[in-house]
Short mmCIF file of C-alpha atoms in Angstrom, two decimals:
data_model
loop_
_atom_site.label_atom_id
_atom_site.label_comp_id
_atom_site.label_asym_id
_atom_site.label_seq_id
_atom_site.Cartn_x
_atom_site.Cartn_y
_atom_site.Cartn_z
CA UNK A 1 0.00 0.00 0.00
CA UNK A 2 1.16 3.34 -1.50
CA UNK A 3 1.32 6.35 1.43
CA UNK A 4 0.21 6.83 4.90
CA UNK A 5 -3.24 6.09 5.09
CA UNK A 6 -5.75 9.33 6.60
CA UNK A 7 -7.20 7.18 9.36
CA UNK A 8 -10.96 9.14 10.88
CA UNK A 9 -11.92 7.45 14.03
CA UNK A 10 -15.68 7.06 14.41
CA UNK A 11 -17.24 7.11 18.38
CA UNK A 12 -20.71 7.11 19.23
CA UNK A 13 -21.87 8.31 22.18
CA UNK A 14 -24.76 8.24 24.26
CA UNK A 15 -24.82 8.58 28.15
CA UNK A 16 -21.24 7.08 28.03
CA UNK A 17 -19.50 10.54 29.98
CA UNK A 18 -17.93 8.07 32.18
CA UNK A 19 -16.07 6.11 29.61
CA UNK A 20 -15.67 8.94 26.57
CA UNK A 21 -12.60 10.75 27.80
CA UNK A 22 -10.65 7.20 28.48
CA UNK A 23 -11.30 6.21 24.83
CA UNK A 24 -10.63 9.42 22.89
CA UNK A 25 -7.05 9.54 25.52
CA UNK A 26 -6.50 6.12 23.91
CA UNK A 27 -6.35 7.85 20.19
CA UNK A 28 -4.38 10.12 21.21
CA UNK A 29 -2.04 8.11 22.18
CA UNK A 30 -1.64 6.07 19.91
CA UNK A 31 1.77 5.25 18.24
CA UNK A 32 0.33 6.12 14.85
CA UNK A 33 -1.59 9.46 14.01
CA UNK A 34 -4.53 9.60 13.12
CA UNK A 35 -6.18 12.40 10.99
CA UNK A 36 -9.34 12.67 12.62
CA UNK A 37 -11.66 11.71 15.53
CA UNK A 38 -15.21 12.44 15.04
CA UNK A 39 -17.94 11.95 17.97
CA UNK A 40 -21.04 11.25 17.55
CA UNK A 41 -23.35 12.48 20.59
CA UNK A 42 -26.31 10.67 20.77
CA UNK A 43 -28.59 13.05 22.53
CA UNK A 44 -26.63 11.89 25.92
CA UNK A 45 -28.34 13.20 29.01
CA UNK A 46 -25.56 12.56 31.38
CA UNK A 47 -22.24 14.88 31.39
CA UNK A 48 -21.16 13.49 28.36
CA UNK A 49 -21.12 16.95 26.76
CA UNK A 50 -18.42 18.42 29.41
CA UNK A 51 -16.40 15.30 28.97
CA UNK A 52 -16.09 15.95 25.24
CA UNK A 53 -15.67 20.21 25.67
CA UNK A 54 -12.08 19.21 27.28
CA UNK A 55 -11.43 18.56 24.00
CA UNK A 56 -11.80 21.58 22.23
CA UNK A 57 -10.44 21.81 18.98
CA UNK A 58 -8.63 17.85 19.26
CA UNK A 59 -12.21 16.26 17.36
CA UNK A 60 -15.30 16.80 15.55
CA UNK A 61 -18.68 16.30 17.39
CA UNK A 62 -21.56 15.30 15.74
CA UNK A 63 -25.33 15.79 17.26
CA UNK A 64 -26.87 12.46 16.63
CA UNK A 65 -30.79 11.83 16.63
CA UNK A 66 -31.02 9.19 19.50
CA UNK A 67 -31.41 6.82 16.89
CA UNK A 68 -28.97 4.68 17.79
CA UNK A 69 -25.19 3.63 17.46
CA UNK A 70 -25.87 2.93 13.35
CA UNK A 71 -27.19 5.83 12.71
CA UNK A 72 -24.47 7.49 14.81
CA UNK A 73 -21.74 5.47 13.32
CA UNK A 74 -23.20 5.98 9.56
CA UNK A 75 -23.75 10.06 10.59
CA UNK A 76 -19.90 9.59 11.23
CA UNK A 77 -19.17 8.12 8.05
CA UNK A 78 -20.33 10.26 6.04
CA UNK A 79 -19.14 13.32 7.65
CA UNK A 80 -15.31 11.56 7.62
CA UNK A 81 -12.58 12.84 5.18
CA UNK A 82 -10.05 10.08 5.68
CA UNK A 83 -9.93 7.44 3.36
CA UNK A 84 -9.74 5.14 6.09
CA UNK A 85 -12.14 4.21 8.89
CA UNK A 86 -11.44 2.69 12.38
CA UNK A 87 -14.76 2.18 14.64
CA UNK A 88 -14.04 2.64 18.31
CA UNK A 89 -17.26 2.48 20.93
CA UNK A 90 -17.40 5.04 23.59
CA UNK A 91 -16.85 2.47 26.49
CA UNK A 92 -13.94 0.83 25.01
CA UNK A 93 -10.28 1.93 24.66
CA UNK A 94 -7.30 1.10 22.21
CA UNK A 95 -3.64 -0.93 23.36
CA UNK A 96 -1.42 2.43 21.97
CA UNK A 97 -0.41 0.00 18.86
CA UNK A 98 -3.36 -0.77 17.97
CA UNK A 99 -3.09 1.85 14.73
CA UNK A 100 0.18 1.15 13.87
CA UNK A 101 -0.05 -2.86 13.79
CA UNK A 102 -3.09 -3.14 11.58
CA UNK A 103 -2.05 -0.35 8.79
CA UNK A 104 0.76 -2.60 8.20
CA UNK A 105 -1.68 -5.32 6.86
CA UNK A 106 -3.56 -3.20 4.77
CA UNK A 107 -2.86 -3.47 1.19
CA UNK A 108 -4.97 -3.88 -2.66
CA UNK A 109 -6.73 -7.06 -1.59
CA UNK A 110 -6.70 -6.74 2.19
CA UNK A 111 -8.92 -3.63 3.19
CA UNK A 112 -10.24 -5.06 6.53
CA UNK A 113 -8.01 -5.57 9.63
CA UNK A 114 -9.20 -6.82 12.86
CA UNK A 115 -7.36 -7.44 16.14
CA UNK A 116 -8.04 -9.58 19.24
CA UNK A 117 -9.33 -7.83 22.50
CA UNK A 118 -9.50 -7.79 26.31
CA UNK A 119 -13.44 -7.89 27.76
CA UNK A 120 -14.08 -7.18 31.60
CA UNK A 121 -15.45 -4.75 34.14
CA UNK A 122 -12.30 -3.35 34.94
CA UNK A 123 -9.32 -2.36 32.73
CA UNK A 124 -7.24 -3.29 36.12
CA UNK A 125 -8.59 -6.91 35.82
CA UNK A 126 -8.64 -8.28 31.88
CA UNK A 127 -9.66 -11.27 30.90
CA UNK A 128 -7.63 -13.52 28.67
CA UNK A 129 -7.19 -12.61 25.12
CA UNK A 130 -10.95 -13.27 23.45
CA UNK A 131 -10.12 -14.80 20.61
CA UNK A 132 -8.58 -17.83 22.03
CA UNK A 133 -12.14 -19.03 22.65
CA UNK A 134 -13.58 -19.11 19.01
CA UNK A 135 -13.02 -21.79 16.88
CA UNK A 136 -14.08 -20.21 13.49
CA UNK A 137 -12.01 -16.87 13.69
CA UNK A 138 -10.06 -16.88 10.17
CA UNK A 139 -8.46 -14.48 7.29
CA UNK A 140 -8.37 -13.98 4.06
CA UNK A 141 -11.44 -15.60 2.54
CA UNK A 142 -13.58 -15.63 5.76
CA UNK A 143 -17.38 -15.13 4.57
CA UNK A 144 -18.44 -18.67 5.40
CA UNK A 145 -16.23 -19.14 9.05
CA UNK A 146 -17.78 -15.89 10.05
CA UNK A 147 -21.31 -16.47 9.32
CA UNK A 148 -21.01 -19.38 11.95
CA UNK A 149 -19.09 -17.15 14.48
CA UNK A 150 -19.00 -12.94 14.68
CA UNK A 151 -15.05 -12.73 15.62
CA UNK A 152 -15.29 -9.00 15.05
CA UNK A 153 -15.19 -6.79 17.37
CA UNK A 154 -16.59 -3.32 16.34
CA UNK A 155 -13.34 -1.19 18.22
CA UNK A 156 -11.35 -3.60 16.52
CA UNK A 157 -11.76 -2.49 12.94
CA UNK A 158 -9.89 -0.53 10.67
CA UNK A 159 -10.96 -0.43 7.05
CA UNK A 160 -10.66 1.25 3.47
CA UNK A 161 -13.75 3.75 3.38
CA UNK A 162 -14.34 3.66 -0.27
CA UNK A 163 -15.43 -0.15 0.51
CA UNK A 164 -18.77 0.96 2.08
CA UNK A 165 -19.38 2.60 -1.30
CA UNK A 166 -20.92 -1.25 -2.37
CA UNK A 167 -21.66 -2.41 0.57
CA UNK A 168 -23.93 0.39 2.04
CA UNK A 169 -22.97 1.59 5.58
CA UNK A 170 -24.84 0.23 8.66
CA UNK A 171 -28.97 -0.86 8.79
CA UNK A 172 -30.30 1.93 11.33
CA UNK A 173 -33.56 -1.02 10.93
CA UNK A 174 -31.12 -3.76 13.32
CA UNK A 175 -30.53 -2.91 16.66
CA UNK A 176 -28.57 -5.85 17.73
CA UNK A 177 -25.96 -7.34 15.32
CA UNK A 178 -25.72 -5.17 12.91
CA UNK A 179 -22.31 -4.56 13.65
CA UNK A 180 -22.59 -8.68 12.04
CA UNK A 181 -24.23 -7.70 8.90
CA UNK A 182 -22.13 -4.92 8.10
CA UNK A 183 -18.97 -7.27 8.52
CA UNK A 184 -20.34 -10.44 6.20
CA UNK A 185 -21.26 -7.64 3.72
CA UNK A 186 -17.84 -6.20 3.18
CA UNK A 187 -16.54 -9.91 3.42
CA UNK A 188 -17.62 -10.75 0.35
CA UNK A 189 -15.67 -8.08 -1.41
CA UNK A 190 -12.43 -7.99 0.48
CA UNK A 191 -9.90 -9.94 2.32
CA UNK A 192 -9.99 -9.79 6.12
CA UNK A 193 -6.28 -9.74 8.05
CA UNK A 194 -6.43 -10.41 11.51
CA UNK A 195 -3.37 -8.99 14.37
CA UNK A 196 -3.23 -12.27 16.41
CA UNK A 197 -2.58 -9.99 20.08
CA UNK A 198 -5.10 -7.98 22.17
CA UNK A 199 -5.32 -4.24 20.66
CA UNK A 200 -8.52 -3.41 22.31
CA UNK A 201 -9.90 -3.37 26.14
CA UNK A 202 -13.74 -3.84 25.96
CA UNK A 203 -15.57 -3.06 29.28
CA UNK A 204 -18.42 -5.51 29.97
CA UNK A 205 -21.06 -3.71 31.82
CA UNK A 206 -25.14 -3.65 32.29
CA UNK A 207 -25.60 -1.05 29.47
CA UNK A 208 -24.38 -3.41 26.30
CA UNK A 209 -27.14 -4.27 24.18
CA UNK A 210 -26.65 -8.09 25.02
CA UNK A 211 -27.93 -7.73 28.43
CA UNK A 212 -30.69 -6.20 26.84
CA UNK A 213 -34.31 -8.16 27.61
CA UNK A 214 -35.08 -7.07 24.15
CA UNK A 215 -31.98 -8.75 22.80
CA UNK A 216 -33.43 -12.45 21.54
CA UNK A 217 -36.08 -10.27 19.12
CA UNK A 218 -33.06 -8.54 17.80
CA UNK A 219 -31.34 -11.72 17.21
CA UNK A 220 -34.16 -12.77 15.47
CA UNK A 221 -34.83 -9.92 13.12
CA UNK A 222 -30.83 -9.76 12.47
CA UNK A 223 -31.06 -13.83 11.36
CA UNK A 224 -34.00 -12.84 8.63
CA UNK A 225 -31.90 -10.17 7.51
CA UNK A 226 -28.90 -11.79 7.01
CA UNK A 227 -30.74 -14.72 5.22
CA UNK A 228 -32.89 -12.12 2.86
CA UNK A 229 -29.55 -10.17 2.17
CA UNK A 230 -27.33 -13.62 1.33
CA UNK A 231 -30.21 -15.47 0.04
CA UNK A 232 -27.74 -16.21 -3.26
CA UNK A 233 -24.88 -17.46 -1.08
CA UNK A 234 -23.67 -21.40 -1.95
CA UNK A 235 -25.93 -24.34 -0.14
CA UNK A 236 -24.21 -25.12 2.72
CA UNK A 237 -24.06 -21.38 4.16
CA UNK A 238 -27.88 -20.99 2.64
CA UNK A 239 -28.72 -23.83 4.58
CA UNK A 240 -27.06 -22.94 8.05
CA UNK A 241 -28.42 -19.25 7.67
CA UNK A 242 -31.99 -20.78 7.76
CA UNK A 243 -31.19 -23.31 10.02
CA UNK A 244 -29.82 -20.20 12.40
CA UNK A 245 -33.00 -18.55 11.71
CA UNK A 246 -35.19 -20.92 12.49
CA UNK A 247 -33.42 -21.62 16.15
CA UNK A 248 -33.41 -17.82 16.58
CA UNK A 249 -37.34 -17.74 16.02
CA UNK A 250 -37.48 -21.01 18.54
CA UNK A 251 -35.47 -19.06 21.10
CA UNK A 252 -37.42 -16.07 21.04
CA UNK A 253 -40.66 -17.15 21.42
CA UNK A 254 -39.22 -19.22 24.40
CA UNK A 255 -38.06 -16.11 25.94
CA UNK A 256 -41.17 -14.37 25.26
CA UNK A 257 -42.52 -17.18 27.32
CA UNK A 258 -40.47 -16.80 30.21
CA UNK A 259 -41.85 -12.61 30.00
CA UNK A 260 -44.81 -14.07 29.88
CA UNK A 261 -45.57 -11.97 26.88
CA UNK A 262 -47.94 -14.29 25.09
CA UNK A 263 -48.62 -11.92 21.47
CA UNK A 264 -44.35 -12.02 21.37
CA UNK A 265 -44.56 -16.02 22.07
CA UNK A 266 -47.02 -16.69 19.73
CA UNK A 267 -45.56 -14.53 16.53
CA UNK A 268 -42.25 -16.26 17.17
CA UNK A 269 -43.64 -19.95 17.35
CA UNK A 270 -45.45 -19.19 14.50
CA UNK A 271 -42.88 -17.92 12.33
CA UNK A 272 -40.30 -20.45 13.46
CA UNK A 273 -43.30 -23.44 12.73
CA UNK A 274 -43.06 -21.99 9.17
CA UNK A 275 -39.23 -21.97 8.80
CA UNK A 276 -39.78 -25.87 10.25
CA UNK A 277 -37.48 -25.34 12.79
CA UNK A 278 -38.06 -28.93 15.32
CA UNK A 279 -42.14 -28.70 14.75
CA UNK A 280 -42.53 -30.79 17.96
CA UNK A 281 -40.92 -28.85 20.17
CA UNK A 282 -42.28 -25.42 18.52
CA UNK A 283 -45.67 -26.82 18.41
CA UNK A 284 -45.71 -27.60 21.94
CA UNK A 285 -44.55 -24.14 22.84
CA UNK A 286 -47.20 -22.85 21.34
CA UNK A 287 -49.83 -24.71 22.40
CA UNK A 288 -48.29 -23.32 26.20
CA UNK A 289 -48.29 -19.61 24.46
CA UNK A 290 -52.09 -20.07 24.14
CA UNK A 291 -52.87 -20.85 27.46
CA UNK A 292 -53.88 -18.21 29.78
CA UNK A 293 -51.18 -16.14 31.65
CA UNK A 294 -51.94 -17.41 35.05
CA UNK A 295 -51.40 -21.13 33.48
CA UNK A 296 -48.15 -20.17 32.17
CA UNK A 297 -47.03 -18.27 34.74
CA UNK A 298 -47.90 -21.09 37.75
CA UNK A 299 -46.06 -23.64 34.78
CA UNK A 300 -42.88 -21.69 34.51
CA UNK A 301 -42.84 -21.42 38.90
CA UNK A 302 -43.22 -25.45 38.93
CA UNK A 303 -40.51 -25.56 36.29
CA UNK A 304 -37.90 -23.11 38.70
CA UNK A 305 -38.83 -24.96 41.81
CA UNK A 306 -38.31 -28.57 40.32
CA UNK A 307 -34.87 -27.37 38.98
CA UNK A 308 -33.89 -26.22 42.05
CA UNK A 309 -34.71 -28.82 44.09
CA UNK A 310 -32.97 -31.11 41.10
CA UNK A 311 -29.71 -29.01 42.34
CA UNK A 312 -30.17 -29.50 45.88
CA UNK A 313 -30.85 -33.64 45.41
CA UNK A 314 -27.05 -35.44 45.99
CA UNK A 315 -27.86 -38.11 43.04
CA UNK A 316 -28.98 -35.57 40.44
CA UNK A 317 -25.91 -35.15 37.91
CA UNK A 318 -26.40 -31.48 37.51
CA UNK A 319 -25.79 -30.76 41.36
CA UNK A 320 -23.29 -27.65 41.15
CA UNK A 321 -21.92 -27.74 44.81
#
């Protein structure tokens, strides 16, 4: 690759005022410049806005709708003048090579690097590298190995902007994984090159979208997307997309269930019944969807109590203590 690349870094930001200032000290520091950070504040109604005035003249700042981080993210895009594009979220912060490792990969047929990451609580207390616990994670050619696993994480990208010209940027429609769709999108027209160390802490804490109750309907919605958007993909990835599809209908009419949210329960059953995902099992699900609340309810209470008297019972192999 020809040059120094002009690397904007992308952050949106909502209600994050706690975590902002640590991330955008990260690009600073970096070991490679960077020629511009752009926030993106998401209608935050915490202090988020003083964090970001200590910065004065260092970055950009955007006034998002409170649409969400796509929108934020694609407002960021499009606003960017580099020709290069590195994501970073506003709870997360950057290992000070993190820049200057994955330009070095970049060339004509490589225009997506990635990097492994740190995940916990505490940036005093990591966890192991994350990577080391996914079996699919891959480079080069890595449409089909990432369908079956995300390896991706968001902060960990850096990629050639004038990809997302046929790809389209992110769908402000998903709310969960679309971080996912993006990535098998851009897979299919460009190598992916992965720096094998940690280049990214990631802080694990109640606000991700994955603690979310809402979270199995995204899951859902993301599955049909994906399987709409690669419906011309060869068999065997056609086939696990529905196959994923299916399970992710299953699942969330189970956890509607366990809401007790019976109009939830009952569209998922009976969307999952006609992707003929295991019709015993969804069929009796939603036969229990259709019986009143108080039924369900008092069934799901007999189900908690048996399990945890299963626990407490010496002989029963799924004792814990």
């Amino acid at each position: 690759m020809n040059g120094t690349p002009a690397i904007s870094v992308i952050i949106p930001c909502r209600n994050m005022g706690a975590f902002v200032g640590a991330a955008i000290d990260s690009v600073f520091g970096q070991t490679h410049g960077v020629h511009e950070v752009i926030v993106v504040d998401d209608r935050s109604e915490d202090n988020t806005a003083q964090v970001l005035a200590t910065f004065d003249g260092r970055i950009t700042v955007l006034g998002g709708p409170g649409r969400g981080s796509s929108v934020a993210r694609n407002l960021g895009i499009l606003a960017s003048t580099g020709d290069h594009i590195a994501f970073l979220d506003a709870d997360d912060f950057w290992l000070p090579t993190k820049i200057e490792k994955q330009v070095k990969l970049l060339n004509a047929d490589c225009g997506f690097v990635f990097a492994d990451w740190y995940r916990s609580e505490s940036p005093d207390n990591p966890s192991a590298p994350r990577l080391l616990g996914y079996s699919q994670v891959a480079e080069g050619e890595v449409f089909s190995n990432l369908l079956r696993e995300n390896f991706v994480s968001t902060s960990s990208v850096l990629l050639r902007k004038d990809l997302l010209a046929h790809t389209g940027l992110f769908k402000p429609k998903l709310i969960g994984g679309q971080d996912f769709d993006l990535w098998l999108r851009l897979a299919k027209r460009t190598q992916f090159a992965w720096v094998r160390e940690p280049l990214v802490f990631m802080r694990g804490h109640p606000g991700n979208i994955t603690a979310s109750r809402q979270y199995p309907y995204y899951l859902a919605r993301l599955w049909a997307e994906v399987l709409q958007e690669h419906s011309d993909a060869k068999t065997v990835d056609l086939a696990y997309m529905r196959a994923r599809y299916g399970k992710s209908l299953y699942d969330a009419g189970r956890h509607a269930v366990r809401l007790l949210d019976v109009a939830m329960a009952r569209h998922h059953f009976a969307l999952a019944w006609r992707a003929r995902h295991s019709p015993a099992l969804v069929a009796f699900w939603y036969a229990v969807a259709r019986m009143p609340r108080w039924l369900m309810s008092w069934l799901l209470r007999l189900k908690r109590s048996a399990v945890r008297i299963g626990r407490l019972d010496p002989s029963d192999p799924r004792r814990t203590g």
